Amino acid sequence: MIYTLTLNPSIDYIVNVEKFTIGSVNRTNFEEKYPGGKGINVSRVLFNQGIANRALGFVGGFTGDFIESSLKKIGLETDFIHVNGDSRINIKLKSDDESEINGLGPEISQENIKAFYSKLDELNDGDILVLAGSIPSTLDKEIYSQIFEYLKGKGVKIVVDTTGKAFIDTLKYGPFLVKPNNHELEEMFNVKINSQEELIQYGKKVLDMGAQNVIISLAGEGALMINKDGVYRATAPKGTVKNSVGAGDSLIGGFLAEYSRSGDLQQAFKSGIASGSATAFSLDIATKEESENLYPQITITEVK
Ligand SMILES: Nc1ncnc2c1ncn2[C@@H]1O[C@H](COP(=O)(O)OP(=O)(O)OP(=O)(O)O)[C@@H](O)[C@H]1O
Ligand SMILES: O=P(O)(O)OC[C@@]1(O)O[C@H](CO)[C@@H](O)[C@@H]1O
């Protein structure tokens, strides 16, 4: 079974404003609401691909009800802990540029955390757990590392998609997959990366620090995958970007969908790119068909 964890789910409120002007009243010409948060997006991609999975996390209030009920309505399995405050609303503003305002999220109590750990007891050998998204300010910054400690020796493969110290600290536990984008890699090593050679150089450092598979996503330029077998470059399909929110999560979802079907890392990488790009080219998270339609446009080459 694949589990995803979203510590701080959101309603993603996508609005389109023709010419956004700071300091003025702006009116939308399009708006939509989706259940969001990185782990939830991974779950939605997996669900669209027909892969059974369960979304874990903390939701609360009327916003939490929306998130939970819209997932349940489509048949996606959830097992959320209910907290007292309201889940956040993240604004995704499309105008000439894409801008985002992500909320703080509700407080999570010690009791809520305890209830969450008892859910982790259900995970067994062969399960996959995706830890994706930022850590809300009311939680211990070490929570992702603590989850690795808690599950140590159980044979659960853990995927990490977060940033900063919380990310770096998990590497020594040997995460199955990590997916920094090129900017996150620069921040991590406090460098400016100017070439594919340098991307590979820093990606290999992440591998040396403990990750088993490192995917460096490069938006419209595709991605690199680095593991013990080699270095692989994927091209991204060409298309019109409608909403790139969740493209990175979709890469992870598409990767895990194919990995759970075939166990083939290179095919999984290709499937990840297809889902990432299909999400960027649609308003919502990519469907299976939208992802598969992009397959012919993607090439994976080994970088020697
Ligand atoms: N403009 C684009 N054209 C084609 N594919 C894209 C584009 N933007 C993103 N993608 C696809 O999505 C994947 C992930 O994108 P990106 O590197 O932007 O991840 P990210 O920074 O984690 O994204 P986000 O935070 O928006 O979810 C890319 O590897 C690519 O396959
Ligand atoms: O605030 P975080 O946890 O870093 O990111 C949250 C978020 O921006 O990530 C997803 C896209 O990747 C959105 O669905 C969601 O709003």
Coordinates of C-alpha atoms and ligand atoms in Angstrom, one line a residue:
M1 CA 0.0 0.0 0.0
I2 CA 1.2 3.5 -0.7
Y3 CA 0.5 6.1 2.0
T4 CA 1.0 9.9 1.6
L5 CA 1.4 12.3 4.5
T6 CA 0.3 15.9 4.2
L7 CA 1.0 17.7 7.5
N8 CA -0.7 20.9 6.3
P9 CA -3.4 20.3 3.6
S10 CA -5.0 23.2 1.8
I11 CA -7.8 24.3 -0.4
D12 CA -5.9 25.5 -3.4
Y13 CA -7.9 28.5 -4.6
I14 CA -6.8 29.1 -8.2
V15 CA -7.8 32.5 -9.5
N16 CA -7.1 34.2 -12.8
V17 CA -6.8 37.9 -13.0
E18 CA -6.2 39.5 -16.4
K19 CA -3.7 42.2 -15.4
F20 CA -3.0 42.0 -11.7
T21 CA -2.3 45.4 -10.2
I22 CA -0.9 45.7 -6.7
G23 CA -2.8 48.2 -4.6
S24 CA -6.0 48.0 -6.7
V25 CA -9.2 46.1 -6.7
N26 CA -8.6 43.2 -9.0
R27 CA -11.4 41.0 -10.3
T28 CA -11.1 37.4 -11.3
N29 CA -12.2 36.0 -14.7
F30 CA -11.7 32.4 -13.6
E31 CA -11.7 30.7 -10.2
E32 CA -11.6 27.1 -9.0
K33 CA -11.0 25.3 -5.7
Y34 CA -9.1 22.0 -5.3
P35 CA -8.1 19.9 -2.4
G36 CA -4.4 20.5 -2.1
G37 CA -1.1 20.0 -0.3
K38 CA 1.8 18.0 -1.7
G39 CA 1.0 14.6 -0.3
I40 CA -2.7 14.9 -1.3
N41 CA -1.6 15.8 -4.9
V42 CA 0.6 12.7 -5.0
S43 CA -2.5 10.7 -3.8
R44 CA -4.7 12.2 -6.4
V45 CA -2.2 11.3 -9.2
L46 CA -2.0 7.7 -7.9
F47 CA -5.7 7.5 -7.7
N48 CA -6.1 8.7 -11.2
Q49 CA -3.7 6.0 -12.3
G50 CA -5.8 3.4 -10.5
I51 CA -3.2 2.8 -7.8
A52 CA -4.7 2.1 -4.3
N53 CA -3.3 4.5 -1.7
R54 CA -4.3 6.2 1.5
A55 CA -3.9 9.9 2.3
L56 CA -2.9 10.7 5.9
G57 CA -2.6 14.2 7.5
F58 CA -4.3 16.7 9.6
V59 CA -7.5 18.6 8.6
G60 CA -9.9 20.8 10.4
G61 CA -12.8 23.2 10.2
F62 CA -15.0 23.9 7.1
T63 CA -12.0 24.0 4.9
G64 CA -10.9 20.6 6.2
D65 CA -14.4 19.3 5.5
F66 CA -14.1 20.4 1.9
I67 CA -10.7 18.8 1.5
E68 CA -11.8 15.5 3.0
S69 CA -15.2 15.3 1.4
S70 CA -14.0 16.1 -2.1
L71 CA -11.4 13.3 -1.8
K72 CA -13.9 10.9 -0.4
K73 CA -16.4 11.8 -3.1
I74 CA -14.1 10.5 -5.9
G75 CA -13.4 7.4 -3.8
L76 CA -9.9 8.3 -2.7
E77 CA -9.1 6.6 0.7
T78 CA -8.3 9.1 3.5
D79 CA -7.5 8.6 7.1
F80 CA -7.0 12.1 8.4
I81 CA -6.7 13.3 12.0
H82 CA -9.2 16.1 12.8
V83 CA -7.8 19.2 14.5
N84 CA -9.5 22.1 16.1
G85 CA -8.6 25.0 13.7
D86 CA -9.4 25.5 10.0
S87 CA -7.2 24.0 7.3
R88 CA -5.5 26.7 5.3
I89 CA -6.6 28.2 1.9
N90 CA -3.6 28.7 -0.5
I91 CA -4.1 31.3 -3.2
K92 CA -2.6 30.5 -6.6
L93 CA -2.9 33.7 -8.6
K94 CA -2.5 33.4 -12.4
S95 CA -1.9 36.7 -14.2
D96 CA 1.2 37.6 -16.3
D97 CA 3.1 35.6 -13.7
E98 CA 2.1 32.8 -11.4
S99 CA 2.1 33.9 -7.7
E100 CA 1.2 32.0 -4.6
I101 CA 0.1 32.9 -1.0
N102 CA 0.3 29.8 1.2
G103 CA -1.4 30.0 4.6
L104 CA -0.1 29.1 8.0
G105 CA -2.6 26.3 8.8
P106 CA -4.2 25.2 12.1
E107 CA -2.5 24.3 15.3
I108 CA -1.7 20.6 15.7
S109 CA -1.8 19.4 19.3
Q110 CA 0.4 16.7 21.0
E111 CA -2.8 14.6 21.2
N112 CA -3.2 14.9 17.4
I113 CA 0.4 13.8 16.9
K114 CA -0.1 10.8 19.2
A115 CA -3.2 9.8 17.2
F116 CA -1.1 10.1 14.0
Y117 CA 1.7 7.9 15.2
S118 CA -0.8 5.1 16.0
K119 CA -1.8 5.2 12.3
L120 CA 1.8 4.8 11.3
D121 CA 1.7 1.5 13.2
E122 CA -0.4 0.1 10.4
L123 CA 2.6 0.4 7.9
N124 CA 4.4 -2.8 7.0
D125 CA 7.2 -4.3 5.0
G126 CA 6.9 -3.3 1.3
D127 CA 4.7 -0.3 2.0
I128 CA 5.7 3.2 0.6
L129 CA 5.2 6.4 2.6
V130 CA 5.4 9.8 0.9
L131 CA 6.4 12.7 3.2
A132 CA 5.6 15.8 1.1
G133 CA 5.2 19.5 1.9
S134 CA 6.3 22.0 4.4
I135 CA 6.2 21.4 8.2
P136 CA 3.6 23.7 9.9
S137 CA 5.1 26.1 12.4
T138 CA 3.3 24.5 15.4
L139 CA 5.0 21.1 14.7
D140 CA 8.5 20.0 15.7
K141 CA 10.8 20.8 12.8
E142 CA 12.3 17.3 13.2
I143 CA 9.0 15.5 12.6
Y144 CA 10.1 13.9 9.2
S145 CA 13.3 12.5 10.8
Q146 CA 11.3 11.3 13.8
I147 CA 9.0 9.4 11.4
F148 CA 12.1 7.7 9.9
E149 CA 13.2 6.8 13.4
Y150 CA 9.7 5.5 14.2
L151 CA 9.6 3.3 11.2
K152 CA 13.2 2.1 11.3
G153 CA 13.6 -1.6 10.5
K154 CA 10.0 -2.0 9.2
G155 CA 11.0 -2.2 5.5
V156 CA 8.9 0.8 4.6
K157 CA 10.2 2.8 1.6
I158 CA 10.0 6.5 2.3
V159 CA 9.9 9.3 -0.3
V160 CA 10.7 12.9 0.9
D161 CA 9.8 16.1 -0.9
T162 CA 10.5 19.0 1.4
T163 CA 13.1 21.7 1.7
G164 CA 15.8 23.1 4.1
K165 CA 17.2 21.4 7.2
A166 CA 14.1 19.1 7.5
F167 CA 15.0 17.7 4.1
I168 CA 18.8 17.4 4.7
D169 CA 18.3 15.7 8.1
T170 CA 16.3 12.9 6.5
L171 CA 19.0 11.9 4.0
K172 CA 21.1 9.9 6.5
Y173 CA 18.1 7.5 6.9
G174 CA 18.3 6.5 3.2
P175 CA 15.1 7.8 1.7
F176 CA 14.0 5.7 -1.4
L177 CA 13.4 8.9 -3.5
V178 CA 13.9 12.6 -3.1
K179 CA 12.9 15.3 -5.6
P180 CA 14.5 18.6 -5.2
N181 CA 14.1 21.1 -8.1
N182 CA 17.2 22.9 -9.4
H183 CA 16.5 26.0 -7.2
E184 CA 16.1 23.8 -4.0
L185 CA 19.4 22.1 -4.9
E186 CA 21.1 25.5 -5.1
E187 CA 19.6 26.6 -1.8
M188 CA 20.7 23.3 -0.2
F189 CA 24.4 23.8 -1.1
N190 CA 24.2 27.6 -1.1
V191 CA 25.6 27.7 -4.7
K192 CA 24.6 28.9 -8.2
I193 CA 24.3 26.0 -10.6
N194 CA 25.1 26.9 -14.2
S195 CA 25.2 23.6 -16.1
Q196 CA 24.0 20.0 -16.3
E197 CA 27.5 18.9 -15.1
E198 CA 27.0 21.0 -12.0
L199 CA 23.5 19.7 -11.5
I200 CA 24.9 16.1 -11.6
Q201 CA 27.7 17.0 -9.3
Y202 CA 25.4 18.3 -6.6
G203 CA 22.8 15.6 -7.3
K204 CA 25.5 13.0 -6.6
K205 CA 26.3 14.7 -3.3
V206 CA 22.6 14.1 -2.3
L207 CA 23.1 10.5 -3.3
D208 CA 26.3 10.3 -1.2
M209 CA 24.4 11.8 1.7
G210 CA 22.1 8.7 1.7
A211 CA 19.2 9.1 -0.9
Q212 CA 18.7 6.0 -3.1
N213 CA 17.1 7.8 -6.0
V214 CA 17.5 11.5 -6.6
I215 CA 15.3 13.3 -9.2
I216 CA 16.2 16.9 -9.9
S217 CA 13.2 18.4 -11.6
L218 CA 13.8 21.2 -14.0
A219 CA 10.3 22.4 -14.9
G220 CA 10.0 22.8 -18.7
E221 CA 13.5 21.4 -19.1
G222 CA 12.5 17.9 -17.8
A223 CA 14.5 16.3 -15.1
L224 CA 17.6 14.3 -14.1
M225 CA 17.5 11.0 -12.2
I226 CA 20.6 9.9 -10.4
N227 CA 21.0 6.5 -8.6
K228 CA 23.5 3.8 -8.2
D229 CA 22.9 2.5 -11.7
G230 CA 23.7 5.8 -13.4
V231 CA 22.6 9.3 -14.4
Y232 CA 19.5 9.7 -16.7
R233 CA 18.1 12.8 -18.4
A234 CA 14.5 13.1 -19.4
T235 CA 13.2 15.7 -21.8
A236 CA 9.9 17.4 -21.0
P237 CA 7.1 17.4 -23.6
K238 CA 6.1 20.7 -25.1
G239 CA 2.7 22.2 -24.4
T240 CA 0.8 25.2 -23.0
V241 CA 1.1 25.5 -19.3
K242 CA -2.3 26.1 -17.7
N243 CA -1.4 25.6 -14.0
S244 CA 1.9 24.3 -12.9
V245 CA 0.8 23.9 -9.2
G246 CA 1.4 20.3 -8.3
A247 CA 3.6 19.4 -11.3
G248 CA 6.4 18.3 -8.9
D249 CA 4.0 16.2 -6.8
S250 CA 2.6 14.7 -10.0
L251 CA 6.1 13.7 -11.0
I252 CA 6.4 11.8 -7.8
G253 CA 2.8 10.3 -8.2
G254 CA 3.5 9.2 -11.8
F255 CA 6.9 7.7 -10.7
L256 CA 5.4 5.7 -7.9
A257 CA 2.4 4.6 -10.0
E258 CA 4.7 2.9 -12.5
Y259 CA 7.2 1.8 -9.9
S260 CA 4.4 -0.1 -8.1
R261 CA 3.3 -1.7 -11.4
S262 CA 6.7 -2.8 -12.8
G263 CA 9.5 -2.0 -10.3
D264 CA 11.4 -0.5 -13.2
L265 CA 13.1 2.8 -12.2
Q266 CA 13.6 4.2 -15.7
Q267 CA 10.0 3.5 -16.8
A268 CA 8.9 5.0 -13.5
F269 CA 11.0 8.1 -14.3
K270 CA 9.3 8.4 -17.7
S271 CA 5.9 8.0 -16.2
G272 CA 6.8 10.7 -13.6
I273 CA 7.7 13.2 -16.3
A274 CA 4.5 12.4 -18.2
S275 CA 2.4 13.1 -15.1
G276 CA 4.3 16.2 -14.1
S277 CA 4.0 17.7 -17.6
A278 CA 0.3 16.6 -18.0
T279 CA -0.5 18.4 -14.7
A280 CA 1.4 21.6 -15.9
F281 CA -0.7 21.5 -19.1
S282 CA -4.1 21.1 -17.3
L283 CA -5.9 23.1 -14.7
D284 CA -6.1 20.3 -12.2
I285 CA -4.0 17.2 -11.4
A286 CA -3.4 15.1 -14.5
T287 CA -5.6 12.2 -15.5
K288 CA -4.1 8.8 -16.6
E289 CA -5.1 9.5 -20.2
E290 CA -3.5 13.0 -20.2
S291 CA -0.3 11.6 -18.8
E292 CA -0.2 8.6 -21.2
N293 CA -0.8 10.9 -24.2
L294 CA 2.6 12.6 -23.5
Y295 CA 4.6 9.4 -23.4
P296 CA 5.7 9.5 -27.1
Q297 CA 7.2 12.9 -26.6
I298 CA 9.5 11.9 -23.7
T299 CA 13.0 10.5 -24.2
I300 CA 15.2 9.2 -21.5
T301 CA 19.0 9.1 -22.2
E302 CA 21.8 7.9 -20.0
V303 CA 24.3 10.6 -19.3
K304 CA 27.8 9.1 -19.5
Ligands
LIG1 N1 6.6 24.4 -18.4 C1 6.6 23.0 -18.4 N2 6.6 22.3 -19.6 C2 6.6 21.0 -19.6 N3 6.7 20.2 -18.4 C3 6.7 20.9 -17.2 C4 6.7 22.3 -17.2 N4 6.7 22.7 -15.9 C5 6.8 21.5 -15.1 N5 6.8 20.4 -16.0 C6 6.8 19.0 -15.6 O1 6.7 18.8 -14.2 C7 7.9 18.3 -13.6 C8 8.1 19.0 -12.3 O2 8.2 20.4 -12.5 P1 9.0 21.4 -11.5 O3 10.5 21.1 -11.7 O4 8.5 22.7 -11.8 O5 8.6 20.8 -10.1 P2 8.4 21.6 -8.8 O6 9.4 22.8 -8.7 O7 8.4 20.7 -7.6 O8 6.9 22.1 -9.1 P3 5.7 22.6 -8.2 O9 6.3 23.2 -6.9 O10 5.1 23.6 -9.0 O11 4.9 21.4 -7.9 C9 9.0 18.6 -14.6 O12 10.0 17.7 -14.5 C10 8.2 18.4 -16.0 O13 8.0 17.1 -16.3
LIG2 O1 3.2 25.1 1.8 P1 3.8 23.8 1.2 O2 3.4 22.6 2.0 O3 5.2 23.9 0.9 O4 3.1 23.7 -0.2 C1 1.7 23.6 -0.4 C2 1.3 23.7 -1.8 O5 1.7 24.9 -2.4 O6 2.0 22.6 -2.5 C3 1.1 22.0 -3.5 C4 1.8 22.1 -4.8 O7 3.0 21.4 -4.8 C5 -0.2 22.8 -3.4 O8 -1.3 21.9 -3.6 C6 -0.2 23.4 -2.1 O9 -0.9 24.6 -2.0

